[in-house]
CSV table of C-alpha atoms in Angstrom, one decimal:
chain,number,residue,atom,x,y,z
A,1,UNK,CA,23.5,7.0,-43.5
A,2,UNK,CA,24.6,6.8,-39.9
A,3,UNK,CA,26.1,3.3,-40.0
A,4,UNK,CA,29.2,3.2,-38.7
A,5,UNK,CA,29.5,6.4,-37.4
A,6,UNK,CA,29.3,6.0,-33.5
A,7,UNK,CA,31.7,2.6,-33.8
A,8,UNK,CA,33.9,4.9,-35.7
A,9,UNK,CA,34.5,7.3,-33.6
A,10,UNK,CA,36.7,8.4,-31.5
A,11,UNK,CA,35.0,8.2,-28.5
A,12,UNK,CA,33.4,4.8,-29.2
A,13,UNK,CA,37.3,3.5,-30.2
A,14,UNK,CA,38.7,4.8,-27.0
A,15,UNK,CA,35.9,3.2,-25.1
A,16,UNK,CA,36.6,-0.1,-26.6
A,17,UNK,CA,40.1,0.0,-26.4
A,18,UNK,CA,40.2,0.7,-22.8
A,19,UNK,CA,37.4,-2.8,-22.2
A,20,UNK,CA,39.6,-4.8,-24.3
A,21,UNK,CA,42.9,-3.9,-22.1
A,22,UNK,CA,41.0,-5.2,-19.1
A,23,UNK,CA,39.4,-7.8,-20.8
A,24,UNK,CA,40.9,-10.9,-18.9
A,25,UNK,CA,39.8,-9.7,-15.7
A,26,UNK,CA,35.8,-8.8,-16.9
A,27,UNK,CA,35.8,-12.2,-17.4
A,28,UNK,CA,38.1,-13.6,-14.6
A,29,UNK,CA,36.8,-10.8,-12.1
A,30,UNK,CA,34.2,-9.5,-13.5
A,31,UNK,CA,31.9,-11.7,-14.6
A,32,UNK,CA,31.9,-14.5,-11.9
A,33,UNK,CA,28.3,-16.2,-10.3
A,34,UNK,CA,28.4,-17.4,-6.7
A,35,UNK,CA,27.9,-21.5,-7.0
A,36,UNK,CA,25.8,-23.2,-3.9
A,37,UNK,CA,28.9,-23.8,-2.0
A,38,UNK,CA,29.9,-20.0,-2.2
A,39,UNK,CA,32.9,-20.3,-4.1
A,40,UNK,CA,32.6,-17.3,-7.1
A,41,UNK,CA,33.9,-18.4,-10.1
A,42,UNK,CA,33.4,-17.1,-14.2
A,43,UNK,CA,30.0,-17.5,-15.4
A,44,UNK,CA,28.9,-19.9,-18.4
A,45,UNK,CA,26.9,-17.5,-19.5
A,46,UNK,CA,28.0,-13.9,-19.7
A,47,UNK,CA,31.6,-13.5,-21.4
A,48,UNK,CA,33.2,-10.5,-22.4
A,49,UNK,CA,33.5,-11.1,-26.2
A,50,UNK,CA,29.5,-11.2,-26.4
A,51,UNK,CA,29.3,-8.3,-24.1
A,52,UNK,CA,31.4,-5.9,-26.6
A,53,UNK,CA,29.2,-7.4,-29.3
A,54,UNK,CA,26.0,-6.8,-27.7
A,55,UNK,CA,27.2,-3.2,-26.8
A,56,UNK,CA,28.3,-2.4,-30.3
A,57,UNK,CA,24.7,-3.4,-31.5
A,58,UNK,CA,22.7,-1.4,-28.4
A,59,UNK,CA,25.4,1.9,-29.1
A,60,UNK,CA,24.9,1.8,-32.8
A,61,UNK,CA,21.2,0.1,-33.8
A,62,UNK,CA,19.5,-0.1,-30.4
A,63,UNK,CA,16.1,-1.1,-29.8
A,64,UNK,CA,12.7,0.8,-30.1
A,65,UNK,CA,15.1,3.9,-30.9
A,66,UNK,CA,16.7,3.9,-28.0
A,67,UNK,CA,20.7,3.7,-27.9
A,68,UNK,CA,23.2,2.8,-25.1
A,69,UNK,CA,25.2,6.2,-24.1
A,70,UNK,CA,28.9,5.6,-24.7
A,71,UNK,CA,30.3,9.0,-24.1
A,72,UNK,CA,30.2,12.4,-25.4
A,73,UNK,CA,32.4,13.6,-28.9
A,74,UNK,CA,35.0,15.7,-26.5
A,75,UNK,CA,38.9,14.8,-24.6
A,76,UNK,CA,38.3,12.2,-22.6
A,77,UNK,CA,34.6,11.8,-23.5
A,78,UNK,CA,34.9,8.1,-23.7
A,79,UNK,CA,35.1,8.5,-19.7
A,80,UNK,CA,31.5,9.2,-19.4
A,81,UNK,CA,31.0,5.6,-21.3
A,82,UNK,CA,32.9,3.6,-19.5
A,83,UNK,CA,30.9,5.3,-16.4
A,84,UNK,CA,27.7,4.1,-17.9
A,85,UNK,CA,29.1,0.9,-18.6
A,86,UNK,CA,29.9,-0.1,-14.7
A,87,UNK,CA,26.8,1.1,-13.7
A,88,UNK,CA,24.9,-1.0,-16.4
A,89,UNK,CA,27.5,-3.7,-15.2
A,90,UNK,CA,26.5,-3.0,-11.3
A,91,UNK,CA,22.8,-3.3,-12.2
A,92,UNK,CA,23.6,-6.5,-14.4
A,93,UNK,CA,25.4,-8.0,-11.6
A,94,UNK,CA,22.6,-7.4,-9.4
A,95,UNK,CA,19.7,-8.5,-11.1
A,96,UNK,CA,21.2,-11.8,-13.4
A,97,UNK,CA,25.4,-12.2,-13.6
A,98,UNK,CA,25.7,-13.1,-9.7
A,99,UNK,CA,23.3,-15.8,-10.7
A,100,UNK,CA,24.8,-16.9,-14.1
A,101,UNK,CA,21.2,-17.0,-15.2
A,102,UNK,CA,19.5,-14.3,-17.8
A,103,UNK,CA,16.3,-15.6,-17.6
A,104,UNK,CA,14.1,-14.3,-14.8
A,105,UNK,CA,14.3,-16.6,-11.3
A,106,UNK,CA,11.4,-18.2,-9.2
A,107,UNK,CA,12.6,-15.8,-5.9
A,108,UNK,CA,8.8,-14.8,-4.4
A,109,UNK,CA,8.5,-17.4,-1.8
A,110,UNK,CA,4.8,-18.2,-0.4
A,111,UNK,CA,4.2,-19.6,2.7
A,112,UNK,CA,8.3,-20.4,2.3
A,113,UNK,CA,7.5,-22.0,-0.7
A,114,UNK,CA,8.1,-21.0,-4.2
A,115,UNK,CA,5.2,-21.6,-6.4
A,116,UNK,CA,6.1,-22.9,-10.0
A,117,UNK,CA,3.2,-20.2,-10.9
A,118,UNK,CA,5.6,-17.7,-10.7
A,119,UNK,CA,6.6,-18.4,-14.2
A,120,UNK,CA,2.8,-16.5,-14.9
A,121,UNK,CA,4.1,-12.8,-12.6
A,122,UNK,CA,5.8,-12.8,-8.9
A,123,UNK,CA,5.0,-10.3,-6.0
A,124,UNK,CA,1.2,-10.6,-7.4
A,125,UNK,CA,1.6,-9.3,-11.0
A,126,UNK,CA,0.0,-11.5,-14.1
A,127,UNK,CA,2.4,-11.4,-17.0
A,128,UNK,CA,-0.1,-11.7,-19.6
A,129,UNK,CA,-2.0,-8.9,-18.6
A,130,UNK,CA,1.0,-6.3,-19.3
A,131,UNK,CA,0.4,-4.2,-22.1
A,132,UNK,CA,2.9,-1.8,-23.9
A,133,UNK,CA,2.4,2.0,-23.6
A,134,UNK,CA,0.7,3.6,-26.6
A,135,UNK,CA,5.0,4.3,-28.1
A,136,UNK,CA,5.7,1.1,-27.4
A,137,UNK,CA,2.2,-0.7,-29.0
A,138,UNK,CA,4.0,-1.9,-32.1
A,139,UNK,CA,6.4,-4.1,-29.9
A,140,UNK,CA,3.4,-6.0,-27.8
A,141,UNK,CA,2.8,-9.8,-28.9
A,142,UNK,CA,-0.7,-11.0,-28.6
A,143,UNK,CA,-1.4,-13.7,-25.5
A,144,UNK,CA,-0.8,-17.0,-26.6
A,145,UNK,CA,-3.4,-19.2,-24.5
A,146,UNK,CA,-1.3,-22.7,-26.0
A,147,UNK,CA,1.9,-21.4,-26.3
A,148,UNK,CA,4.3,-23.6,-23.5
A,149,UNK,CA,8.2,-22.1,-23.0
A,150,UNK,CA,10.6,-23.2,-20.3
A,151,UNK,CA,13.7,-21.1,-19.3
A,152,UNK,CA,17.1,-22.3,-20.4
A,153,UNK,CA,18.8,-20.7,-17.1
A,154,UNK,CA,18.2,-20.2,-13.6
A,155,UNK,CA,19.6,-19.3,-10.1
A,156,UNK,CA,22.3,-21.8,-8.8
A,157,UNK,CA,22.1,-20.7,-5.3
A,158,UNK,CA,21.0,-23.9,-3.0
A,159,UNK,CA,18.0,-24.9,-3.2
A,160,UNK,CA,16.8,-22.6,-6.1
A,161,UNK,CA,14.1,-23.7,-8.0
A,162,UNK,CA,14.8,-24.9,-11.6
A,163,UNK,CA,13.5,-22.3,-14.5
A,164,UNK,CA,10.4,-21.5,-15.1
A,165,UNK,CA,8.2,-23.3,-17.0
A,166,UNK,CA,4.7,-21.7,-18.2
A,167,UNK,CA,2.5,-23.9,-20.3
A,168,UNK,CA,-1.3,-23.4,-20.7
A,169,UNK,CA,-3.9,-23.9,-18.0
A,170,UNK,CA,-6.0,-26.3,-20.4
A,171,UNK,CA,-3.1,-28.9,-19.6
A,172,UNK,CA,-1.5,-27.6,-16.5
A,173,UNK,CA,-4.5,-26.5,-13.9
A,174,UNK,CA,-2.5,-27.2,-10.9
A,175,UNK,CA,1.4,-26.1,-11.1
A,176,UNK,CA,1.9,-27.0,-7.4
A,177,UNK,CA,5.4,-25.8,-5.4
A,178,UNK,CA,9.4,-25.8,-4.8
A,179,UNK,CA,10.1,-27.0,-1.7
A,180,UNK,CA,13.2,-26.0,-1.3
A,181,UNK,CA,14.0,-27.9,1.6
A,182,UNK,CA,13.1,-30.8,0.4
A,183,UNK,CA,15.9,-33.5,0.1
A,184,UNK,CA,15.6,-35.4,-3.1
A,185,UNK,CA,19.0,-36.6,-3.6
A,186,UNK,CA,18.9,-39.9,-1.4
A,187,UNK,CA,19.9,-42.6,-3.2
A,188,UNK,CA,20.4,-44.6,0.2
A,189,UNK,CA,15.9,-44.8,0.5
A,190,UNK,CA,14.3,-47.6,-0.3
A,191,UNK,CA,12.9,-47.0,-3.1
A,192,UNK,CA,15.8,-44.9,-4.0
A,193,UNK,CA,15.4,-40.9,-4.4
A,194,UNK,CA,16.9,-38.7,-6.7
A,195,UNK,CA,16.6,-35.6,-8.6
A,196,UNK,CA,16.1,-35.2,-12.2
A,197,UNK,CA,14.5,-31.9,-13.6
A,198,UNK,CA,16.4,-29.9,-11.1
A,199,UNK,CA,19.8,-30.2,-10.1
């Protein structure tokens, strides 16, 4: 059995080791999300403890065969891992840390509008209609035409729509729209206003 073997070795120690000594800045420097007041400050979501977890799992067991590169077995190899680490950590940064949110955000604005139907595919694209490759066939889920899921996270970034929420069209045949410059927070109108699904 391979089990154990790449968190083992050397290269995968070394690579470890030299996360672990910087540590306290991934997650004081590292792994920060800009609030709505542009201050940058540590995310509640992405910690370095889970990251080193989640990368032993994806370097050792990985998913549909696939494993996260960590290096090669020679001096110094570990080198080539931590290279592959920033730039997964670049791209993470990009697409969901800046944000402290993993689940996708509502960003494709219509009309400068976001509609809450971009929980069902953004930038034109219908969700349920993707489809796995023919590799990849024993990992699809069949549509589930009653199924209703919200997102736990979402963009912080002001006036960013809450998550997504998709729910079938049987009870939901009109999702309507974020406005996000719409002031709800005004607890001086008569009848008082004041927001409570999205904050």
């Amino acid at each position: 059995s391979e089990a154990g073997l790449v968190l083992n070795s050397d290269t995968f120690v070394n690579l470890a080791q030299a996360l672990d000594d910087s540590k306290g800045d991934i997650d004081s420097k590292l792994f920060l999300y800009l609030t709505p007041d542009y201050q940058w400050i540590p995310s509640t979501v992405y910690r370095y403890d889970d990251f080193l977890e989640s990368l032993k799992i994806m370097s050792e067991i990985g998913v549909a065969e696939k494993l996260f590169y960590t290096g090669e077995n020679v001096d110094n190899g570990y080198i080539y891992g931590l290279i592959n680490v920033a730039a997964f950590l670049a791209q993470s940064m990009k697409e969901t840390i800046q944000y402290d949110a993993c689940d996708e955000n509502s960003w494709d604005l219509i009309g400068g509008k976001y509609p809450l139907s971009n929980a069902c595919g953004q930038l034109g694209q219908s969700y349920q209609d993707y489809h796995c490759s023919d590799e990849e066939k024993h990992m699809e889920c069949p549509v589930d035409p009653n199924m209703s899921i919200t997102a736990v996270t979402h963009a912080k970034w002001y006036g960013a729509p809450g998550p997504l929420f998709c729910g079938p069209k049987t009870e939901y045949s009109f999702t309507g729209i974020w406005d996000h410059l719409y002031e709800c927070n005004r607890p001086w109108a008569n009848p008082p206003e004041t927001c409570s699904v999205y904050e």
